[in-house]
Amino acid sequence: MAPWEGLGDFYRESIGRGGIPDHAFWDALTGFFGGQNKRENVAAMVDKYPLYNDYWDDKKPKLRNIQVPLYATASYSTGLHTEGSVKGFLLAGSHQQWLRWTTTQEWHDLYQPENVDDLQRFFDHYMLGRDNGSKEYDAATHRSEVDIGASFNIKFERYTELCGFSPLKLFMATPDHDDMDVYAIIRKLDSAGNVLYYYNIPFEHLPGDLCASDIPHMNIFKHTGPNGRLRASHRAITHEDLPGFDDIEYKRLMSDA
């Protein structure tokens, strides 16, 4: 199977990230892509069930049951699928799996000829039994290279890459309220302190003679940086049984909800 970007937990990764119900995106999506027949109103359901329950659990795939060869992709810059793609890869039960990190917007990556050819090679090997070298990627992680530097409020003296989960530990209080929603984002600054953006689609693949100021301020085209959110009362981790994972590994992989 080839899940090129996806969600592994609809509540935790999308409509209720960090235990904060937020259905603005799904309101827009329903308006744009609704068909002629009826469909489930997930926005109304998160208003009805703002906390994780059996309704949301029913929408969570049993990733440990995946046993077939798996070729997944995950992008650094998508606002929707990064967490689900990575966790889906890490939690899948397959013993033959390959994760390819992408450095452009997911739709752009999907249709690049070299990536389509690579996917064909994967299917030819595992579905048709062709000896074309795909087996060398079994149980491995491949990372697309991108030659950019990084500078945050912590100054790096040499070229540095930050890869993996970015945990943030805060000690906060709100004496006038019984709860609070916390949002965090990592922003990249240049040596002069100017905020930088990552452009998800290479300029040479955009129409016309566009410059940076012409690019719309939308996640499809720009990435401001990885972000997280958490309702303070949801800081504890809900445990579920995942065969093959101990408590430490589970807490490292699973977000609060």
Short mmCIF file of N, CA and C in Angstrom, two decimals, residues 5 74-83 85 104-106 200 219 223:
data_model
loop_
_atom_site.label_atom_id
_atom_site.label_comp_id
_atom_site.label_asym_id
_atom_site.label_seq_id
_atom_site.Cartn_x
_atom_site.Cartn_y
_atom_site.Cartn_z
N GLU A 5 0.70 10.76 2.21
CA GLU A 5 0.08 11.75 3.09
C GLU A 5 -1.27 11.21 3.59
N ALA A 74 5.75 11.80 3.69
CA ALA A 74 5.39 12.83 4.67
C ALA A 74 6.12 14.10 4.30
N SER A 75 5.42 15.22 4.32
CA SER A 75 6.04 16.50 3.96
C SER A 75 6.33 17.31 5.21
N TYR A 76 7.38 18.12 5.13
CA TYR A 76 7.71 19.01 6.24
C TYR A 76 6.68 20.12 6.39
N SER A 77 6.03 20.49 5.30
CA SER A 77 5.34 21.77 5.26
C SER A 77 3.83 21.72 5.15
N THR A 78 3.22 20.56 5.10
CA THR A 78 1.76 20.52 5.03
C THR A 78 1.16 20.91 6.37
N GLY A 79 0.02 21.57 6.33
CA GLY A 79 -0.65 21.93 7.57
C GLY A 79 -1.65 20.90 8.03
N LEU A 80 -1.71 19.77 7.35
CA LEU A 80 -2.77 18.80 7.63
C LEU A 80 -2.27 17.39 7.89
N HIS A 81 -1.23 16.95 7.18
CA HIS A 81 -0.93 15.51 7.16
C HIS A 81 0.40 15.10 7.77
N THR A 82 1.25 16.02 8.18
CA THR A 82 2.58 15.62 8.64
C THR A 82 2.51 14.64 9.80
N GLU A 83 1.77 14.99 10.84
CA GLU A 83 1.69 14.14 12.03
C GLU A 83 1.11 12.78 11.69
N SER A 85 0.97 11.21 8.79
CA SER A 85 1.83 10.43 7.91
C SER A 85 2.97 9.77 8.68
N THR A 104 8.46 19.61 -0.69
CA THR A 104 7.54 20.52 -1.36
C THR A 104 6.12 20.22 -0.91
N GLN A 105 5.17 21.03 -1.34
CA GLN A 105 3.77 20.79 -1.02
C GLN A 105 3.35 19.42 -1.56
N GLU A 106 2.50 18.72 -0.83
CA GLU A 106 2.21 17.33 -1.15
C GLU A 106 1.65 17.12 -2.55
N ASN A 200 6.54 26.29 -0.61
CA ASN A 200 6.27 24.87 -0.81
C ASN A 200 6.40 24.39 -2.25
N ASN A 219 -1.23 27.99 3.11
CA ASN A 219 -0.34 26.87 3.41
C ASN A 219 0.01 26.06 2.18
N HIS A 223 4.92 27.90 4.05
CA HIS A 223 4.92 27.24 5.36
C HIS A 223 5.60 28.17 6.36
#
